[in-house]
CSV table of C-alpha atoms and ligand atoms in Angstrom, one decimal:
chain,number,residue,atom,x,y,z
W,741,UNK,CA,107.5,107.9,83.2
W,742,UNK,CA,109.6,107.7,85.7
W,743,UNK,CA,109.7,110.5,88.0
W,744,UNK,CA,110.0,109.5,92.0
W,745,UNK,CA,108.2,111.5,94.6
W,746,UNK,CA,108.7,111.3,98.6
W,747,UNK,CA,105.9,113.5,99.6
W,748,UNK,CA,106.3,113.4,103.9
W,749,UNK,CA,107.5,109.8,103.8
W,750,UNK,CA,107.4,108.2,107.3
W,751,UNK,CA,108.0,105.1,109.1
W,752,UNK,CA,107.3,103.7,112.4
W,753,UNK,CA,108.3,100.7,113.7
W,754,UNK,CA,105.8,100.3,117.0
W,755,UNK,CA,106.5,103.2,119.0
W,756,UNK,CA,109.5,104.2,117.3
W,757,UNK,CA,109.7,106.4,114.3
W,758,UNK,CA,112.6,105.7,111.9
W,759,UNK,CA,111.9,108.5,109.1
W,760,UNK,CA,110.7,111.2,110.2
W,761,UNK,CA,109.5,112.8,107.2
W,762,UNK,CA,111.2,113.0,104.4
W,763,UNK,CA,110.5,115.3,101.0
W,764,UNK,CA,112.3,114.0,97.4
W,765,UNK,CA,111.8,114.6,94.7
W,766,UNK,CA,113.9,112.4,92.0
W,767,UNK,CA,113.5,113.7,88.1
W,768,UNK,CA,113.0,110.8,85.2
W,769,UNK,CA,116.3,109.5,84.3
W,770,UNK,CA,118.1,111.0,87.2
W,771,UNK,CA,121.0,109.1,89.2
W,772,UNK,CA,120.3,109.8,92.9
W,773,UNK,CA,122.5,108.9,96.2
W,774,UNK,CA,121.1,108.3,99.4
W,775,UNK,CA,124.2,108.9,101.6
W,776,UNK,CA,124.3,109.1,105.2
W,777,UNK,CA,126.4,107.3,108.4
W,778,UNK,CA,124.8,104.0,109.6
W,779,UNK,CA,121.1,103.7,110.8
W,780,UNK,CA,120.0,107.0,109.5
W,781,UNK,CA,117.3,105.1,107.5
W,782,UNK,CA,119.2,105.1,103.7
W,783,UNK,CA,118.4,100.9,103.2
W,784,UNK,CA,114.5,101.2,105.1
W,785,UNK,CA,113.5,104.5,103.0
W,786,UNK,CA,114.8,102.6,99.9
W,787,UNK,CA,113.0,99.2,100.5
W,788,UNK,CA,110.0,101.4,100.7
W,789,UNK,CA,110.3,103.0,97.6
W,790,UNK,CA,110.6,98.9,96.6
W,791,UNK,CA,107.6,97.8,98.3
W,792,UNK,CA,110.0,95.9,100.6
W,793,UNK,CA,108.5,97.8,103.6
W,794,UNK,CA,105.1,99.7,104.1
W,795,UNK,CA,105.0,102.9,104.3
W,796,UNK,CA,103.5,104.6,107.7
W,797,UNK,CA,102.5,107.9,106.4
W,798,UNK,CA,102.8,109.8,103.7
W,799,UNK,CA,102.9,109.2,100.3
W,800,UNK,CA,105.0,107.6,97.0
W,801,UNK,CA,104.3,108.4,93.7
W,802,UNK,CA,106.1,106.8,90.9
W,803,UNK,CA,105.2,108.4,87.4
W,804,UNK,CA,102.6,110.4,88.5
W,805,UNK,CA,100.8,107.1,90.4
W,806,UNK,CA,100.6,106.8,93.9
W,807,UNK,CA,102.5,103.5,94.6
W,808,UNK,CA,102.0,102.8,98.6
W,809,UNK,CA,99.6,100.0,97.9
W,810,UNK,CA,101.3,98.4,94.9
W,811,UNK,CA,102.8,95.7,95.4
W,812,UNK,CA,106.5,94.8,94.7
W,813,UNK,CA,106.8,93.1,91.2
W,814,UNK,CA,103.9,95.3,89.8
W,815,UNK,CA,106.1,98.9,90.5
W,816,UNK,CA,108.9,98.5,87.4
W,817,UNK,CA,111.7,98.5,89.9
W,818,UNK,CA,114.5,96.4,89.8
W,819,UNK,CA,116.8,96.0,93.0
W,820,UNK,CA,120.4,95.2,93.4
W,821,UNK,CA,121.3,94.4,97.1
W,822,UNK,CA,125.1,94.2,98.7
W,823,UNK,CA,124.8,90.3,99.1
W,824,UNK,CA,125.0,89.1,95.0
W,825,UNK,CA,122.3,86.1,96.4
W,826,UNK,CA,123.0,84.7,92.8
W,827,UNK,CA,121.5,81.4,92.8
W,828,UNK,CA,124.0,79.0,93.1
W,829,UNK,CA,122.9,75.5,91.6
W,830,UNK,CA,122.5,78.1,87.9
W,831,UNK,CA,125.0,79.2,85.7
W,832,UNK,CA,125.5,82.9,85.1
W,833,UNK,CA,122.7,83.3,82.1
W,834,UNK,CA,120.3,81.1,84.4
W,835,UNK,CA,120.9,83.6,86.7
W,836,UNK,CA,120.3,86.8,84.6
W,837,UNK,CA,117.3,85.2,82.5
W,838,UNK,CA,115.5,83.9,85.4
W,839,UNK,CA,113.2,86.3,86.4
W,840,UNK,CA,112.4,86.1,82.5
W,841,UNK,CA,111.7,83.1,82.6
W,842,UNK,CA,109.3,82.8,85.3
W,843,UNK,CA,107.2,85.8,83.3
W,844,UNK,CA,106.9,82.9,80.8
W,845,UNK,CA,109.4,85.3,78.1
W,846,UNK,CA,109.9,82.9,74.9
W,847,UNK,CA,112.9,80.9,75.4
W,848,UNK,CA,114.5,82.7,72.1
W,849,UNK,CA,113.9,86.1,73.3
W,850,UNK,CA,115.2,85.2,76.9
W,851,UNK,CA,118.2,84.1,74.9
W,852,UNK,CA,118.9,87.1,72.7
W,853,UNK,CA,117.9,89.7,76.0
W,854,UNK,CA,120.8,88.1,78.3
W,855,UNK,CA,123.1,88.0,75.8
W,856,UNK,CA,122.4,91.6,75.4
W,857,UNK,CA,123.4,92.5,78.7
W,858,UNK,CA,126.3,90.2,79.1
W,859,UNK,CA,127.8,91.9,76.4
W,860,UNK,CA,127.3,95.2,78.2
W,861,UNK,CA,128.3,93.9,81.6
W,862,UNK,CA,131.8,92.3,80.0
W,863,UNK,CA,129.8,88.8,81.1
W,864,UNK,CA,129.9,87.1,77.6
W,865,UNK,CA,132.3,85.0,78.3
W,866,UNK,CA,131.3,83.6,81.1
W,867,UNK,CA,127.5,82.8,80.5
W,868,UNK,CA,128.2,79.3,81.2
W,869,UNK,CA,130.0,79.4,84.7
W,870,UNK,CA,128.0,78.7,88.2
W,871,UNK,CA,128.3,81.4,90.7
W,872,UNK,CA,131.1,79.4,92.4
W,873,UNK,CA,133.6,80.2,89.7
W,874,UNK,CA,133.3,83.7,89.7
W,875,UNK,CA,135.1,86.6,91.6
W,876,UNK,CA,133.2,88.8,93.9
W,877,UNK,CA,133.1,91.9,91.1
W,878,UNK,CA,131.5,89.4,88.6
W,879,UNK,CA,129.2,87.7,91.1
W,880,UNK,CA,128.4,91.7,91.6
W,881,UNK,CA,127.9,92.2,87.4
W,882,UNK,CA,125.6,88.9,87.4
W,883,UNK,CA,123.5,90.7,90.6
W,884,UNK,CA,123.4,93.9,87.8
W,885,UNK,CA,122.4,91.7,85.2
W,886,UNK,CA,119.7,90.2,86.6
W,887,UNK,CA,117.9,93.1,87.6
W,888,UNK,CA,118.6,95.0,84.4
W,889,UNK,CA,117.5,92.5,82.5
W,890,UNK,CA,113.8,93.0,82.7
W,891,UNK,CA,114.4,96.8,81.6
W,892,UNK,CA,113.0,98.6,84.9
W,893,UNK,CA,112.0,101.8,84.8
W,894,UNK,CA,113.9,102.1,88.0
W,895,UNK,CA,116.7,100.4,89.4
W,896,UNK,CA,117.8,100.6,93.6
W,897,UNK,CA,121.0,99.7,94.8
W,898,UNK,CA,121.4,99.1,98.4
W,899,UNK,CA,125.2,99.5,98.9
W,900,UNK,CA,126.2,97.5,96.0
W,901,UNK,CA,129.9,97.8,96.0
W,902,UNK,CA,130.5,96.7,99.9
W,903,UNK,CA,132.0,93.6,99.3
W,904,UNK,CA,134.4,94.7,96.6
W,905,UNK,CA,138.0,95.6,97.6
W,906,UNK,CA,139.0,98.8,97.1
W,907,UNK,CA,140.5,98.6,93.0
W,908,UNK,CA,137.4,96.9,92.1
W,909,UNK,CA,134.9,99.5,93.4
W,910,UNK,CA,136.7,102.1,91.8
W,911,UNK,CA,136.0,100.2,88.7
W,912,UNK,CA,132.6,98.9,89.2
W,913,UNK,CA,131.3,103.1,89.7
W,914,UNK,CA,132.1,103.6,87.0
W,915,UNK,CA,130.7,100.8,84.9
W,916,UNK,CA,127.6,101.6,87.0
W,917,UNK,CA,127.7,105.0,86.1
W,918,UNK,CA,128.3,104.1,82.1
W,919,UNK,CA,125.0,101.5,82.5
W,920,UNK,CA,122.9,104.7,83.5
W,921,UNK,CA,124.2,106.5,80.7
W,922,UNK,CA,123.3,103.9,78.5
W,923,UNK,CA,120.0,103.2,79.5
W,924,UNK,CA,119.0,106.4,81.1
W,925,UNK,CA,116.6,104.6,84.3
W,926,UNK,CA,116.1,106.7,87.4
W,927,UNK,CA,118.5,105.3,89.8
W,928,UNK,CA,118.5,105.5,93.4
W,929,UNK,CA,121.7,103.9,95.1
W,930,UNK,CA,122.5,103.9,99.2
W,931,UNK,CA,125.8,103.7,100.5
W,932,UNK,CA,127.1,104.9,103.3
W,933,UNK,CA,130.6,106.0,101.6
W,934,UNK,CA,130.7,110.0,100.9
W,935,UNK,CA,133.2,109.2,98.1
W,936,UNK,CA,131.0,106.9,96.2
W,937,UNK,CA,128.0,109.8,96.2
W,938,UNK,CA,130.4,112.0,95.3
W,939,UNK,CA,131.9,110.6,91.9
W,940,UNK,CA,128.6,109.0,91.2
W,941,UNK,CA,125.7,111.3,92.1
W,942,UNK,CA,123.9,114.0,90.1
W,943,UNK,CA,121.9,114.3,93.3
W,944,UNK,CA,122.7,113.3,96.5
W,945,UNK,CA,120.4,113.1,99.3
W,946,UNK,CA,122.0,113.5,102.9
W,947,UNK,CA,120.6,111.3,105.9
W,948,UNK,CA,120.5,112.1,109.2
W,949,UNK,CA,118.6,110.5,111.6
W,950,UNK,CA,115.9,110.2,109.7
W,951,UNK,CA,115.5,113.0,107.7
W,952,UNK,CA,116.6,114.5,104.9
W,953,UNK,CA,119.6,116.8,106.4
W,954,UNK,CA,120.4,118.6,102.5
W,955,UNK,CA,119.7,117.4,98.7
W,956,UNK,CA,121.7,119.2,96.3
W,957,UNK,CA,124.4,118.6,93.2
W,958,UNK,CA,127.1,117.3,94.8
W,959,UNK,CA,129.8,120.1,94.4
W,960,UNK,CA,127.4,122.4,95.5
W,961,UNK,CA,127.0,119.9,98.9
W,962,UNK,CA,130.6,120.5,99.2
W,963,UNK,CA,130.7,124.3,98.4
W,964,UNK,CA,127.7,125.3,100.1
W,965,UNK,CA,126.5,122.8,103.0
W,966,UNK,CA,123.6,123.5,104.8
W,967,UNK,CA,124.6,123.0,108.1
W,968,UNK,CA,127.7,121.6,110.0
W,969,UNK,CA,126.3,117.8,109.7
W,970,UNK,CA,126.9,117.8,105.8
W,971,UNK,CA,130.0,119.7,105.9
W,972,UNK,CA,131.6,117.1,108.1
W,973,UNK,CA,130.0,114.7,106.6
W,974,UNK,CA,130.9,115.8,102.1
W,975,UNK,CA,134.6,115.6,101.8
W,976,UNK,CA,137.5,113.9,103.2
W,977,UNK,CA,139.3,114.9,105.1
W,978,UNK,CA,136.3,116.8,106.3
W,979,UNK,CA,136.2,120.6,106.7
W,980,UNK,CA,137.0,122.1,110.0
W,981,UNK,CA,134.8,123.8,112.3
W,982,UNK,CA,136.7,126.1,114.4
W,983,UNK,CA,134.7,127.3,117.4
W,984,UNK,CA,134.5,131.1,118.1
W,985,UNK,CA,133.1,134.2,119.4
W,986,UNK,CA,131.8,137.7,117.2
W,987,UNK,CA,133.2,140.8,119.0
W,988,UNK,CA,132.1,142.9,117.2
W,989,UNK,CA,129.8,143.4,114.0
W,990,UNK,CA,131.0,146.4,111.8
W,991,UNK,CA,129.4,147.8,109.1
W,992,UNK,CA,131.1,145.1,106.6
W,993,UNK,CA,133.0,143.1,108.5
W,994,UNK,CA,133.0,141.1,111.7
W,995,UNK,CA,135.7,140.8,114.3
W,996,UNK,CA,135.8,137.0,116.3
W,997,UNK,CA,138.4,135.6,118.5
W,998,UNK,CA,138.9,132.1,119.4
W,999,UNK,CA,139.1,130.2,123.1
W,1000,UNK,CA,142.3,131.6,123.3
W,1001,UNK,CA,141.7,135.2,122.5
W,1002,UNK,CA,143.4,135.1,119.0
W,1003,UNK,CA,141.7,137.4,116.9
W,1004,UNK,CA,140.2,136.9,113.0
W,1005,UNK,CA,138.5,139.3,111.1
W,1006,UNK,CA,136.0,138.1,108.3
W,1007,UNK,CA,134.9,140.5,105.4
W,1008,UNK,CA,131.2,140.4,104.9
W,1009,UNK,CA,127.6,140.9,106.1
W,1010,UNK,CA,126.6,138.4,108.6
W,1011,UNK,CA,122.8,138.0,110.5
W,1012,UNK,CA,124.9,137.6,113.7
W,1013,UNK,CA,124.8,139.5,117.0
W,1014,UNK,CA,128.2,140.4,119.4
W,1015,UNK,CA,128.4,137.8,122.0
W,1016,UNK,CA,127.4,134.8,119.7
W,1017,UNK,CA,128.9,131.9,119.4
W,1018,UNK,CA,130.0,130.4,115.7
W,1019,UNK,CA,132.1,128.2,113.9
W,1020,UNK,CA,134.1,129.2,111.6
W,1021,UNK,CA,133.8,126.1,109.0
W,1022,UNK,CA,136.8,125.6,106.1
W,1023,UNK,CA,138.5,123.3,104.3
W,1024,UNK,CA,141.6,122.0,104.1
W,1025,UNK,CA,142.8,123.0,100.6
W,1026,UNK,CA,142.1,126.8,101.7
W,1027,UNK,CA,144.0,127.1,104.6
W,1028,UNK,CA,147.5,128.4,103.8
W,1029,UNK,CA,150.8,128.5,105.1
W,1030,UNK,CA,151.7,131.6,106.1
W,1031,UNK,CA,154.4,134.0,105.2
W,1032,UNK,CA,155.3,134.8,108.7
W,1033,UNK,CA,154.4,134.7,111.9
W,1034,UNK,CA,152.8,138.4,111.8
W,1035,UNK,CA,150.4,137.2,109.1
W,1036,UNK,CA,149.0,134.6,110.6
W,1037,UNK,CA,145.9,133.8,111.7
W,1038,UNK,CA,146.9,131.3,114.1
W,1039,UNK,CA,150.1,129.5,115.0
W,1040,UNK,CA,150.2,126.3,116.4
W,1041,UNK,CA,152.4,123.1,116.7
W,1042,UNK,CA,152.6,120.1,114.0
W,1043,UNK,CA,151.1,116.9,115.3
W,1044,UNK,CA,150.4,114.3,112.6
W,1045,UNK,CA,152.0,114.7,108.8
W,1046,UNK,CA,150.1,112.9,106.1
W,1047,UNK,CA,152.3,112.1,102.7
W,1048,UNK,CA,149.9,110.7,100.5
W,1049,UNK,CA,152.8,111.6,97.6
W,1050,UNK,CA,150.7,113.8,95.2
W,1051,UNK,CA,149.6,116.0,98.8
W,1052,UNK,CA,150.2,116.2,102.2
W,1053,UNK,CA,147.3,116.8,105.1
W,1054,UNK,CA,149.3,118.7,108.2
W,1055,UNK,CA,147.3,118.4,111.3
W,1056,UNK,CA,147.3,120.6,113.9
W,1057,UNK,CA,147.7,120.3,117.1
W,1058,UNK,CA,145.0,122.5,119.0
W,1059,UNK,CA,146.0,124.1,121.8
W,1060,UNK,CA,146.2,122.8,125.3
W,1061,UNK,CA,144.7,125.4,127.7
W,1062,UNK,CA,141.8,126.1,124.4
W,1063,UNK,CA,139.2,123.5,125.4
W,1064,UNK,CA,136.8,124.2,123.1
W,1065,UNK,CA,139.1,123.4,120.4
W,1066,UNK,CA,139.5,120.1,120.6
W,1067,UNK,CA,139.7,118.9,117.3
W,1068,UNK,CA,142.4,119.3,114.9
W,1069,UNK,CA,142.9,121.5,112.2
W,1070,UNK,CA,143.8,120.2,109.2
W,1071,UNK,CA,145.6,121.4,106.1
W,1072,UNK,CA,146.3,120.6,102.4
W,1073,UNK,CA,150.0,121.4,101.4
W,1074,UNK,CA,152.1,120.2,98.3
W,1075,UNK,CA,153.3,116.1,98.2
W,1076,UNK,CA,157.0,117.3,99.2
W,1077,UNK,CA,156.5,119.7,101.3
W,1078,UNK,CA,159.8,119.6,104.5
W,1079,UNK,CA,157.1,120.0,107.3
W,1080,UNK,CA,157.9,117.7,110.4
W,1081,UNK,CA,156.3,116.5,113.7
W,1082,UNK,CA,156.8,119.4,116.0
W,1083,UNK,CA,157.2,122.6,113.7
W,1084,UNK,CA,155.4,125.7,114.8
W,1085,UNK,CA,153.6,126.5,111.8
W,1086,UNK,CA,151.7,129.7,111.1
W,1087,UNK,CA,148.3,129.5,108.5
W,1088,UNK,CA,145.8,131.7,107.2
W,1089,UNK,CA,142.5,131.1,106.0
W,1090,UNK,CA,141.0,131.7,102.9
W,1091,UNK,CA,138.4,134.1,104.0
W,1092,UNK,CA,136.7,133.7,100.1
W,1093,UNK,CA,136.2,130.0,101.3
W,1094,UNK,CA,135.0,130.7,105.1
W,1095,UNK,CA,131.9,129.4,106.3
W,1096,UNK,CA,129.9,130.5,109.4
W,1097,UNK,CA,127.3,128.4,111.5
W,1098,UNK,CA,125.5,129.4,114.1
W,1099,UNK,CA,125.4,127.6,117.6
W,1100,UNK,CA,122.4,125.1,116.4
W,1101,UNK,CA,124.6,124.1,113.4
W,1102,UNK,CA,123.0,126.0,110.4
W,1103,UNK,CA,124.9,128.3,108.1
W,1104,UNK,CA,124.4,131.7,108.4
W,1105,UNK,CA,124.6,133.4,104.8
W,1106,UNK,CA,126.5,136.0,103.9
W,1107,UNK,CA,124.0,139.2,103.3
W,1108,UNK,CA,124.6,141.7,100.8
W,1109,UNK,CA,124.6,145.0,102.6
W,1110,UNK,CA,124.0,145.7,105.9
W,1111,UNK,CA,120.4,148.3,106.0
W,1112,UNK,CA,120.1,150.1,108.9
W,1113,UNK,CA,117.5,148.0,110.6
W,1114,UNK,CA,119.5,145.0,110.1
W,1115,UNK,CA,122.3,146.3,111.9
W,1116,UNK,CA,122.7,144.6,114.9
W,1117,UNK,CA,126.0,145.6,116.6
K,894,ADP,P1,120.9,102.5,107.2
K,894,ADP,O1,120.6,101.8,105.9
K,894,ADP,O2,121.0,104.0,107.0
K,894,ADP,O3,122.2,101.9,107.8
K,894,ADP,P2,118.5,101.3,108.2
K,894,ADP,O4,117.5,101.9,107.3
K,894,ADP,O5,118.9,99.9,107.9
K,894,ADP,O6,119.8,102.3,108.3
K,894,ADP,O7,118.0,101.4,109.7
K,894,ADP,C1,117.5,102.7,110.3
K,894,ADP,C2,117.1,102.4,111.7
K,894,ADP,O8,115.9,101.6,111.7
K,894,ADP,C3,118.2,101.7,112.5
K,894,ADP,O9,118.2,102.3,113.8
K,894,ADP,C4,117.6,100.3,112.6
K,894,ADP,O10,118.0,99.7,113.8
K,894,ADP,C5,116.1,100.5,112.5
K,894,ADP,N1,115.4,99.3,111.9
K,894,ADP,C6,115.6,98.9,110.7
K,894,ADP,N2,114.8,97.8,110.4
K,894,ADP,C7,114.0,97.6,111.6
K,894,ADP,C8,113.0,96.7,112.0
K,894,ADP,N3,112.5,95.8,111.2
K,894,ADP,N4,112.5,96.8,113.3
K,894,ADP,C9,113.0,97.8,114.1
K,894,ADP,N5,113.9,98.7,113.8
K,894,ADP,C10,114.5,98.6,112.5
């Protein structure tokens, strides 16, 4: 059993509170990503779910037990941290059998159980090396080893891949990802990198500050954020938020115009009022370009063109005399595509794919049908 429970997890240190309670709930056998920008508390909530830090208020429960008094080595939880800290004067099957070994495991069976997992790890050649000899993505595979080695019912990764250039990480998710498969533990892995929750996560868990800011499959992170924080924050480049004002709510749709006075109309039931103020959140692969200039919805000059060879990202520059729109709008077009520095281009937005937030950042849903109380305009 290894189901993992937050239940109002907080943590102080002296006067200052660095979660500020936090709810998860991670099913048995599940792959979880803590993901959030640095210092929102991913590395101190997961070294509490370790026994690595106490635990202020609040409770963890870990198979149905409540855990905040447990100590470390009597949880089932293995950890894997960024730095390998292999031990240096061992070889590599030293390394992964020692924490065997000091459980007083039979030499034989200490034997048979790291060859085990150097065979799944690709290590089996290398049993005999010291640290020294190895690159950084087996140093990394050793770190794996050892804690998989005393079959945990849980294993936590604290941003595991950090040190790894950019090929090898690539690689190493997804031997990470075929090692859960295999052996089916509850994993919880922190990292500050949107990508690596992305390709790795059945759930991810977004930080902010503290607390949890949305938990959620991850396409449905990206199709359906919460609030403006996660949509910047799931996908890259991340989705634009386009400031406007509503004026005017119709029956089934809603008219808004920008700082500028350009004007958009969105299809739908919205629980907004005339005279708010929104932000019109999309992303780049559903902003078009558009046939002409009388079909779009805005028109504005080329600043920065992206090749990336299989796509291009066009960003927009916003207008000068719009100061709310300061940032950029950015767009997905085709690898080849002849834009250039300077064009006037005219897009459209994918109103299927238009998001709305309210002033304090939260979505506001589309309805189904405007009643007549609910009518607000
Ligand atoms: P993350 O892993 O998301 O980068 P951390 O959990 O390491 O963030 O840190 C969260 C916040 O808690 C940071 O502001 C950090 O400065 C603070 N913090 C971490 N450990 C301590 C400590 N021992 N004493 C005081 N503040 C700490």
């Amino acid at each position: 059993m290894s189901r993992i429970e937050l239940n109002s997890i907080r943590k102080s240190y002296g006067d200052t509170e660095i979660i500020k309670g936090v709810d998860i709930t991670i099913e048995e056998g599940e792959f979880a990503v803590f993901v959030g920008p640095s210092g929102c508390g991913k590395s101190t909530l997961l070294r509490m779910v370790a026994g690595l830090e106490s635990i202020s208020a609040g409770d963890l429960i870990l198979g149905g037990q409540r855990m905040n008094d447990v100590p470390p080595d009597k949880r089932g939880i293995a950890m894997v941290f960024q730095s390998y800290a292999l031990y240096p004067h061992m070889t590599v099957a030293e390394n992964i059998g020692f924490a065997l070994s000091l459980k007083k495991v039979a030499k034989n069976e200490i034997k048979n159980r790291v060859r085990e997992v150097g065979k799944i790890l690709h290590l089996e050649d290398l049993l005999n090396r010291k640290p020294a000899e190895l690159s950084g993505g087996q140093r990394q595979r050793v770190a794996i080893g050892r804690a998989i080695v005393k079959k945990p019912q849980v294993i936590l990764f604290d941003e595991p891949l950090s040190n790894l250039d950019a090929m090898l990480r690539v690689q190493m998710r997804a031997e990470i990802q075929k090692l859960h498969q295999e052996f089916g533990s509850t994993i919880i892995y922190v990292t500050h990198d949107q990508v690596e929750a992305m390709t790795m996560a059945e759930k991810i868990v977004v930080l902010n500050q503290g607390r949890v800011a949305q938990t959620g499959h991850p396409i449905s992170l990206y199709k359906q954020p919460q609030n403006t924080f996660v949509a910047e924050f799931i996908g890259s480049p991340k989705m634009n938020l386009i400031e406007l004002r509503i004026d005017q709510v119709y029956e089934n749709h809603l008219e808004l115009t920008d700082a500028v006075g350009s004007r958009f109309t969105l299809a739908g039931v919205y629980n907004v009022n005339t005279g708010d103020i929104v932000k019109l959140g999309i992303r780049p692969e559903h902003i078009s370009i558009a046939e002409d200039a009388a079909s779009a919805d805005l028109v504005e000059p080329v600043a920065i063109v992206e090749r990336l060879g299989a796509e291009t990202y066009v960003h927009l520059h916003p207008k000068e005399n719009a100061a709310a729109q300061s940032a950029p709008i950015v767009l997905r077009v085709e690898g080849d595509c002849q834009i250039r520095q300077g064009d006037k281009l005219g897009i459209v937005f994918d109103r299927q794919h238009c998001l709305l937030f309210d002033a304090d950042g939260y979505v506001r849903k589309r309805e189904g049908k405007r009643g007549k109380r609910g009518r607000r305009d």
